[in-house]
Amino acid sequence: MNMNTTHASITLLRVLLAASLFGSVSAARAAAPAVSGELKQWHKVTLTLDGPSARETDTDPNPFTDYRMEVTFTHESGTPSYRVPGYFAADGQAAETSATSGNKWRAHLSPDKTGRWSYQVSFTKGRNVAVDDNAQGTA
């Protein structure tokens, strides 16, 4: 299974909101993912990236079943490491805009440790690849 990947890291401090983002973006991705949220222990951090444009009603490919976005977040100590599924987020503000199409994809983490966290994003496209671990996909 081929995958596009992005590697980067963020720093989470208990009191200070600070991020250190080092992006190494694959050739297929022009912009580095955006990190948002309070960068504190136990607070939700959101990773938003530009991915394939899609509509909620698309059937071939279906943005909910035919794309798999996974983000692996790893603490600088090596543990813990969490593999988090991502999802199609339309224009990134669909709750406010009622958008049904866009190219924003997201994943969330509530870090249980302070310090630097790295992340790796993988994106795969294929029939039912998001719901079937045995489905074959391409980058």
Coordinates of C-alpha atoms in Angstrom, one line a residue:
M1 CA 0.0 0.0 0.0
N2 CA 1.5 3.4 -1.1
M3 CA 1.0 6.4 1.2
N4 CA 1.8 10.1 1.1
T5 CA 3.4 11.1 4.4
T6 CA 4.2 14.3 6.2
H7 CA 6.4 14.5 9.3
A8 CA 6.5 17.3 11.8
S9 CA 6.6 18.1 15.5
I10 CA 4.8 20.4 17.9
T11 CA 5.9 21.4 21.4
L12 CA 3.3 21.4 24.2
L13 CA 4.0 23.4 27.3
R14 CA 1.9 23.4 30.5
V15 CA 1.4 27.2 30.8
L16 CA 2.9 28.7 27.7
L17 CA 1.2 28.4 24.4
A18 CA 4.0 27.7 22.0
A19 CA 4.5 25.5 19.0
S20 CA 7.6 24.4 17.1
L21 CA 6.5 23.1 13.7
F22 CA 9.1 21.5 11.5
G23 CA 7.5 20.3 8.3
S24 CA 8.9 18.0 5.7
V25 CA 6.0 17.8 3.3
S26 CA 5.8 15.2 0.6
A27 CA 5.9 16.3 -3.0
A28 CA 2.2 15.8 -3.4
R29 CA 1.4 18.2 -0.6
A30 CA 2.1 21.9 -1.2
A31 CA 1.3 23.3 2.2
A32 CA 2.3 22.2 5.7
P33 CA -0.5 21.1 8.0
A34 CA -1.9 23.8 10.3
V35 CA -1.8 23.1 14.1
S36 CA -4.4 24.8 16.2
G37 CA -5.8 24.6 19.7
E38 CA -4.4 25.3 23.1
L39 CA -1.0 23.6 23.2
K40 CA -1.4 22.3 26.8
Q41 CA -1.6 18.9 28.4
W42 CA -5.0 17.4 27.9
H43 CA -6.3 20.2 25.6
K44 CA -7.5 19.3 22.2
V45 CA -4.9 20.0 19.4
T46 CA -6.3 20.0 15.8
L47 CA -4.2 19.2 12.8
T48 CA -5.7 20.5 9.5
L49 CA -4.2 19.9 6.1
D50 CA -5.1 20.4 2.5
G51 CA -6.0 17.1 0.8
P52 CA -8.1 15.9 -2.1
S53 CA -11.1 18.2 -2.9
A54 CA -14.4 16.4 -2.4
R55 CA -18.1 16.8 -1.8
E56 CA -20.1 15.0 0.9
T57 CA -22.3 13.5 -1.9
D58 CA -19.4 12.1 -4.0
T59 CA -19.6 8.4 -4.6
D60 CA -16.5 7.7 -6.6
P61 CA -14.5 8.3 -4.7
N62 CA -16.5 8.7 -1.5
P63 CA -14.7 11.0 0.9
F64 CA -15.8 9.0 3.9
T65 CA -15.0 5.5 2.8
D66 CA -12.5 5.7 -0.1
Y67 CA -9.8 7.9 1.6
R68 CA -7.9 6.9 4.7
M69 CA -6.0 9.6 6.6
E70 CA -4.1 8.5 9.7
V71 CA -1.8 10.5 11.9
T72 CA 0.7 9.0 14.3
F73 CA 1.5 11.3 17.2
T74 CA 4.6 10.3 19.2
H75 CA 6.0 12.0 22.3
E76 CA 9.7 12.9 22.2
S77 CA 10.4 10.2 24.7
G78 CA 9.1 7.6 22.3
T79 CA 6.1 6.8 24.4
P80 CA 3.3 7.2 24.2
S81 CA 2.5 7.0 20.5
Y82 CA -1.0 7.2 19.2
R83 CA -2.4 6.4 15.7
V84 CA -5.4 8.6 15.1
P85 CA -7.8 8.5 12.2
G86 CA -8.4 11.7 10.3
Y87 CA -11.6 12.8 8.5
F88 CA -12.9 14.9 5.7
A89 CA -13.8 18.4 7.1
A90 CA -15.2 20.1 3.9
D91 CA -14.0 23.7 3.9
G92 CA -12.7 23.4 7.5
Q93 CA -15.6 25.5 8.9
A94 CA -18.7 23.6 7.8
A95 CA -20.4 24.1 11.2
E96 CA -20.5 27.8 10.5
T97 CA -20.7 27.8 6.6
S98 CA -22.8 24.7 6.0
A99 CA -20.2 23.8 3.3
T100 CA -20.6 20.4 1.8
S101 CA -17.4 20.4 -0.2
G102 CA -13.8 21.4 0.2
N103 CA -10.2 20.1 0.6
K104 CA -9.7 20.2 4.4
W105 CA -8.9 17.1 6.3
R106 CA -8.4 16.9 10.1
A107 CA -7.3 14.8 13.1
H108 CA -7.3 15.6 16.8
L109 CA -5.1 14.7 19.8
S110 CA -5.4 15.6 23.5
P111 CA -1.8 15.1 24.6
D112 CA -1.3 13.4 27.9
K113 CA 2.3 14.6 28.3
T114 CA 4.0 18.0 27.9
G115 CA 7.0 18.3 25.6
R116 CA 7.6 17.9 21.9
W117 CA 5.3 15.7 19.9
S118 CA 6.1 14.6 16.4
Y119 CA 3.5 13.5 13.9
Q120 CA 3.4 11.6 10.7
V121 CA 0.4 11.9 8.3
S122 CA -0.4 9.1 5.9
F123 CA -3.1 9.4 3.2
T124 CA -4.4 6.5 1.1
K125 CA -7.0 6.3 -1.6
G126 CA -8.9 3.2 -2.6
R127 CA -12.3 1.6 -2.6
N128 CA -13.4 1.2 1.1
V129 CA -9.9 1.8 2.3
A130 CA -11.2 3.8 5.3
V131 CA -13.4 1.0 6.5
D132 CA -11.6 -2.2 5.5
D133 CA -8.0 -2.8 6.7
N134 CA -7.5 -5.3 3.9
A135 CA -8.5 -2.9 1.1
Q136 CA -5.7 -1.9 -1.3
G137 CA -5.0 1.8 -1.9
T138 CA -2.6 4.2 -3.5
A139 CA -1.0 7.4 -2.5

